[in-house]
């Protein structure tokens, strides 16, 4: 394992490693991902093992151009093209009917495949040079916080992968919006930087219920997810002695003042939680952001982080 600056040579090494069935960590604009050849089921199984992820929780397939989409998805609805034109490359994942060439291991046994075209230059270069679609779940162990900087990648993952590309801090900081286009009514399976309003502006009608009534459609939607080791408790306001995140001036060194803009908040949320998540920290208190549409993605992650393990 080696952590490399993403020079052209390092990108080539990562792409070659993927072509040969290896597993590498790459930066994307959302979070870091553990990447492998999406069509190689042994490599995909290794990714599941590295993450300690249940095999029925499908991976997102990353592409660098429209032709690659047609390698993994079929019966692509015209709506998908509209979303791609507006938001690709970018933090929007589309769930579409899968082609038979995509192994069931990649899609967790589903007949659909989740696809996105990332906009991070390093991710795009790796996919282009590997010349194949790349499966990449977030580079965290199952249920933990996704890393948004190379130094935040769990040592357990570092030792298991072949190459790590350090592309600096991720610009968006929250995982992509996942939008299911396999039904007549599009449905958000995971809120993200591309908001419900952005999506409705393209569909021209309200989206399906979230979460969907059919739980098999959203295998990754566990109640607890995206969590630090400390307990997370949402509150109206922090008291002076509490450790946590708030919108006010910090009352002690273990309080972090968060941005009052949701995009800026999302970009620093995971690093802020990590900074406070020390072994001796029992509880991280978080002042609840306003329950408004533009906060949907942040609120989703905070509610999942604060859900008790059951
Ligand atoms: O921003 C991102 O999407 C990052 C970066 C690395 O691209 N990736 C990421 O992957 O967050 P992961 O594996 O941690 O989350 C994938 C989510 C899960 O909630 C999973 O259940 C859902 O996408 N998903 C994947 N394939 C699906 C499918 N066929 N149907 C429904 N949901 C799917
Ligand atoms: Mg994840």
mmCIF file with all atom_site columns, N, CA, C and O in Angstrom, residues 248-267:
data_model
loop_
_atom_site.group_PDB
_atom_site.id
_atom_site.type_symbol
_atom_site.label_atom_id
_atom_site.label_alt_id
_atom_site.label_comp_id
_atom_site.label_asym_id
_atom_site.label_entity_id
_atom_site.label_seq_id
_atom_site.pdbx_PDB_ins_code
_atom_site.Cartn_x
_atom_site.Cartn_y
_atom_site.Cartn_z
_atom_site.occupancy
_atom_site.B_iso_or_equiv
_atom_site.pdbx_formal_charge
_atom_site.auth_seq_id
_atom_site.auth_comp_id
_atom_site.auth_asym_id
_atom_site.auth_atom_id
_atom_site.pdbx_PDB_model_num
ATOM 1  N N  . UNK A 1 248 ? -23.500 28.759 16.868 1.00 0.00 ? 248 UNK A N  1
ATOM 2  C CA . UNK A 1 248 ? -23.112 29.902 17.719 1.00 0.00 ? 248 UNK A CA 1
ATOM 3  C C  . UNK A 1 248 ? -21.591 29.947 17.877 1.00 0.00 ? 248 UNK A C  1
ATOM 4  O O  . UNK A 1 248 ? -20.882 29.022 17.492 1.00 0.00 ? 248 UNK A O  1
ATOM 5  N N  . UNK A 1 249 ? -21.116 31.023 18.514 1.00 0.00 ? 249 UNK A N  1
ATOM 6  C CA . UNK A 1 249 ? -19.689 31.110 18.849 1.00 0.00 ? 249 UNK A CA 1
ATOM 7  C C  . UNK A 1 249 ? -19.365 29.988 19.838 1.00 0.00 ? 249 UNK A C  1
ATOM 8  O O  . UNK A 1 249 ? -20.121 29.754 20.780 1.00 0.00 ? 249 UNK A O  1
ATOM 9  N N  . UNK A 1 250 ? -18.234 29.291 19.675 1.00 0.00 ? 250 UNK A N  1
ATOM 10 C CA . UNK A 1 250 ? -17.887 28.189 20.565 1.00 0.00 ? 250 UNK A CA 1
ATOM 11 C C  . UNK A 1 250 ? -17.741 28.663 22.020 1.00 0.00 ? 250 UNK A C  1
ATOM 12 O O  . UNK A 1 250 ? -17.148 29.702 22.274 1.00 0.00 ? 250 UNK A O  1
ATOM 13 N N  . UNK A 1 251 ? -18.300 27.871 22.965 1.00 0.00 ? 251 UNK A N  1
ATOM 14 C CA . UNK A 1 251 ? -18.172 28.211 24.383 1.00 0.00 ? 251 UNK A CA 1
ATOM 15 C C  . UNK A 1 251 ? -16.991 27.477 25.007 1.00 0.00 ? 251 UNK A C  1
ATOM 16 O O  . UNK A 1 251 ? -16.588 27.766 26.121 1.00 0.00 ? 251 UNK A O  1
ATOM 17 N N  . UNK A 1 252 ? -16.434 26.509 24.299 1.00 0.00 ? 252 UNK A N  1
ATOM 18 C CA . UNK A 1 252 ? -15.225 25.803 24.767 1.00 0.00 ? 252 UNK A CA 1
ATOM 19 C C  . UNK A 1 252 ? -14.498 25.252 23.537 1.00 0.00 ? 252 UNK A C  1
ATOM 20 O O  . UNK A 1 252 ? -15.074 25.211 22.440 1.00 0.00 ? 252 UNK A O  1
ATOM 21 N N  . UNK A 1 253 ? -13.209 24.825 23.708 1.00 0.00 ? 253 UNK A N  1
ATOM 22 C CA . UNK A 1 253 ? -12.423 24.413 22.528 1.00 0.00 ? 253 UNK A CA 1
ATOM 23 C C  . UNK A 1 253 ? -12.974 23.174 21.808 1.00 0.00 ? 253 UNK A C  1
ATOM 24 O O  . UNK A 1 253 ? -12.566 22.894 20.682 1.00 0.00 ? 253 UNK A O  1
ATOM 25 N N  . UNK A 1 254 ? -13.883 22.459 22.465 1.00 0.00 ? 254 UNK A N  1
ATOM 26 C CA . UNK A 1 254 ? -14.456 21.270 21.806 1.00 0.00 ? 254 UNK A CA 1
ATOM 27 C C  . UNK A 1 254 ? -15.834 21.544 21.204 1.00 0.00 ? 254 UNK A C  1
ATOM 28 O O  . UNK A 1 254 ? -16.624 20.625 21.011 1.00 0.00 ? 254 UNK A O  1
ATOM 29 N N  . UNK A 1 255 ? -16.098 22.817 20.958 1.00 0.00 ? 255 UNK A N  1
ATOM 30 C CA . UNK A 1 255 ? -17.291 23.161 20.184 1.00 0.00 ? 255 UNK A CA 1
ATOM 31 C C  . UNK A 1 255 ? -16.822 23.754 18.856 1.00 0.00 ? 255 UNK A C  1
ATOM 32 O O  . UNK A 1 255 ? -15.871 24.522 18.819 1.00 0.00 ? 255 UNK A O  1
ATOM 33 N N  . UNK A 1 256 ? -17.496 23.364 17.786 1.00 0.00 ? 256 UNK A N  1
ATOM 34 C CA . UNK A 1 256 ? -17.123 23.863 16.465 1.00 0.00 ? 256 UNK A CA 1
ATOM 35 C C  . UNK A 1 256 ? -18.289 24.673 15.906 1.00 0.00 ? 256 UNK A C  1
ATOM 36 O O  . UNK A 1 256 ? -19.433 24.218 15.919 1.00 0.00 ? 256 UNK A O  1
ATOM 37 N N  . UNK A 1 257 ? -17.959 25.889 15.468 1.00 0.00 ? 257 UNK A N  1
ATOM 38 C CA . UNK A 1 257 ? -18.989 26.733 14.852 1.00 0.00 ? 257 UNK A CA 1
ATOM 39 C C  . UNK A 1 257 ? -19.145 26.308 13.401 1.00 0.00 ? 257 UNK A C  1
ATOM 40 O O  . UNK A 1 257 ? -18.191 26.333 12.620 1.00 0.00 ? 257 UNK A O  1
ATOM 41 N N  . UNK A 1 258 ? -20.365 25.905 13.030 1.00 0.00 ? 258 UNK A N  1
ATOM 42 C CA . UNK A 1 258 ? -20.619 25.398 11.685 1.00 0.00 ? 258 UNK A CA 1
ATOM 43 C C  . UNK A 1 258 ? -21.178 26.510 10.790 1.00 0.00 ? 258 UNK A C  1
ATOM 44 O O  . UNK A 1 258 ? -21.834 27.431 11.270 1.00 0.00 ? 258 UNK A O  1
ATOM 45 N N  . UNK A 1 259 ? -20.940 26.400 9.478  1.00 0.00 ? 259 UNK A N  1
ATOM 46 C CA . UNK A 1 259 ? -21.460 27.402 8.542  1.00 0.00 ? 259 UNK A CA 1
ATOM 47 C C  . UNK A 1 259 ? -22.988 27.398 8.527  1.00 0.00 ? 259 UNK A C  1
ATOM 48 O O  . UNK A 1 259 ? -23.594 26.340 8.716  1.00 0.00 ? 259 UNK A O  1
ATOM 49 N N  . UNK A 1 260 ? -23.619 28.551 8.316  1.00 0.00 ? 260 UNK A N  1
ATOM 50 C CA . UNK A 1 260 ? -25.091 28.518 8.266  1.00 0.00 ? 260 UNK A CA 1
ATOM 51 C C  . UNK A 1 260 ? -25.631 28.354 6.847  1.00 0.00 ? 260 UNK A C  1
ATOM 52 O O  . UNK A 1 260 ? -26.835 28.410 6.621  1.00 0.00 ? 260 UNK A O  1
ATOM 53 N N  . UNK A 1 261 ? -24.726 28.072 5.915  1.00 0.00 ? 261 UNK A N  1
ATOM 54 C CA . UNK A 1 261 ? -25.139 27.719 4.562  1.00 0.00 ? 261 UNK A CA 1
ATOM 55 C C  . UNK A 1 261 ? -25.054 26.187 4.415  1.00 0.00 ? 261 UNK A C  1
ATOM 56 O O  . UNK A 1 261 ? -24.035 25.594 4.770  1.00 0.00 ? 261 UNK A O  1
ATOM 57 N N  . UNK A 1 262 ? -26.126 25.531 3.917  1.00 0.00 ? 262 UNK A N  1
ATOM 58 C CA . UNK A 1 262 ? -26.139 24.061 3.891  1.00 0.00 ? 262 UNK A CA 1
ATOM 59 C C  . UNK A 1 262 ? -25.041 23.430 3.031  1.00 0.00 ? 262 UNK A C  1
ATOM 60 O O  . UNK A 1 262 ? -24.533 22.351 3.373  1.00 0.00 ? 262 UNK A O  1
ATOM 61 N N  . UNK A 1 263 ? -24.665 24.066 1.940  1.00 0.00 ? 263 UNK A N  1
ATOM 62 C CA . UNK A 1 263 ? -23.616 23.511 1.065  1.00 0.00 ? 263 UNK A CA 1
ATOM 63 C C  . UNK A 1 263 ? -22.279 23.554 1.815  1.00 0.00 ? 263 UNK A C  1
ATOM 64 O O  . UNK A 1 263 ? -21.534 22.562 1.855  1.00 0.00 ? 263 UNK A O  1
ATOM 65 N N  . UNK A 1 264 ? -21.990 24.690 2.428  1.00 0.00 ? 264 UNK A N  1
ATOM 66 C CA . UNK A 1 264 ? -20.740 24.841 3.174  1.00 0.00 ? 264 UNK A CA 1
ATOM 67 C C  . UNK A 1 264 ? -20.735 23.920 4.397  1.00 0.00 ? 264 UNK A C  1
ATOM 68 O O  . UNK A 1 264 ? -19.705 23.333 4.746  1.00 0.00 ? 264 UNK A O  1
ATOM 69 N N  . UNK A 1 265 ? -21.898 23.740 5.023  1.00 0.00 ? 265 UNK A N  1
ATOM 70 C CA . UNK A 1 265 ? -22.027 22.849 6.190  1.00 0.00 ? 265 UNK A CA 1
ATOM 71 C C  . UNK A 1 265 ? -21.709 21.411 5.770  1.00 0.00 ? 265 UNK A C  1
ATOM 72 O O  . UNK A 1 265 ? -20.918 20.712 6.410  1.00 0.00 ? 265 UNK A O  1
ATOM 73 N N  . UNK A 1 266 ? -22.302 20.970 4.660  1.00 0.00 ? 266 UNK A N  1
ATOM 74 C CA . UNK A 1 266 ? -22.084 19.611 4.166  1.00 0.00 ? 266 UNK A CA 1
ATOM 75 C C  . UNK A 1 266 ? -20.617 19.345 3.859  1.00 0.00 ? 266 UNK A C  1
ATOM 76 O O  . UNK A 1 266 ? -20.100 18.255 4.093  1.00 0.00 ? 266 UNK A O  1
ATOM 77 N N  . UNK A 1 267 ? -19.942 20.369 3.356  1.00 0.00 ? 267 UNK A N  1
ATOM 78 C CA . UNK A 1 267 ? -18.539 20.196 2.955  1.00 0.00 ? 267 UNK A CA 1
ATOM 79 C C  . UNK A 1 267 ? -17.629 19.932 4.161  1.00 0.00 ? 267 UNK A C  1
ATOM 80 O O  . UNK A 1 267 ? -16.595 19.288 4.012  1.00 0.00 ? 267 UNK A O  1
#
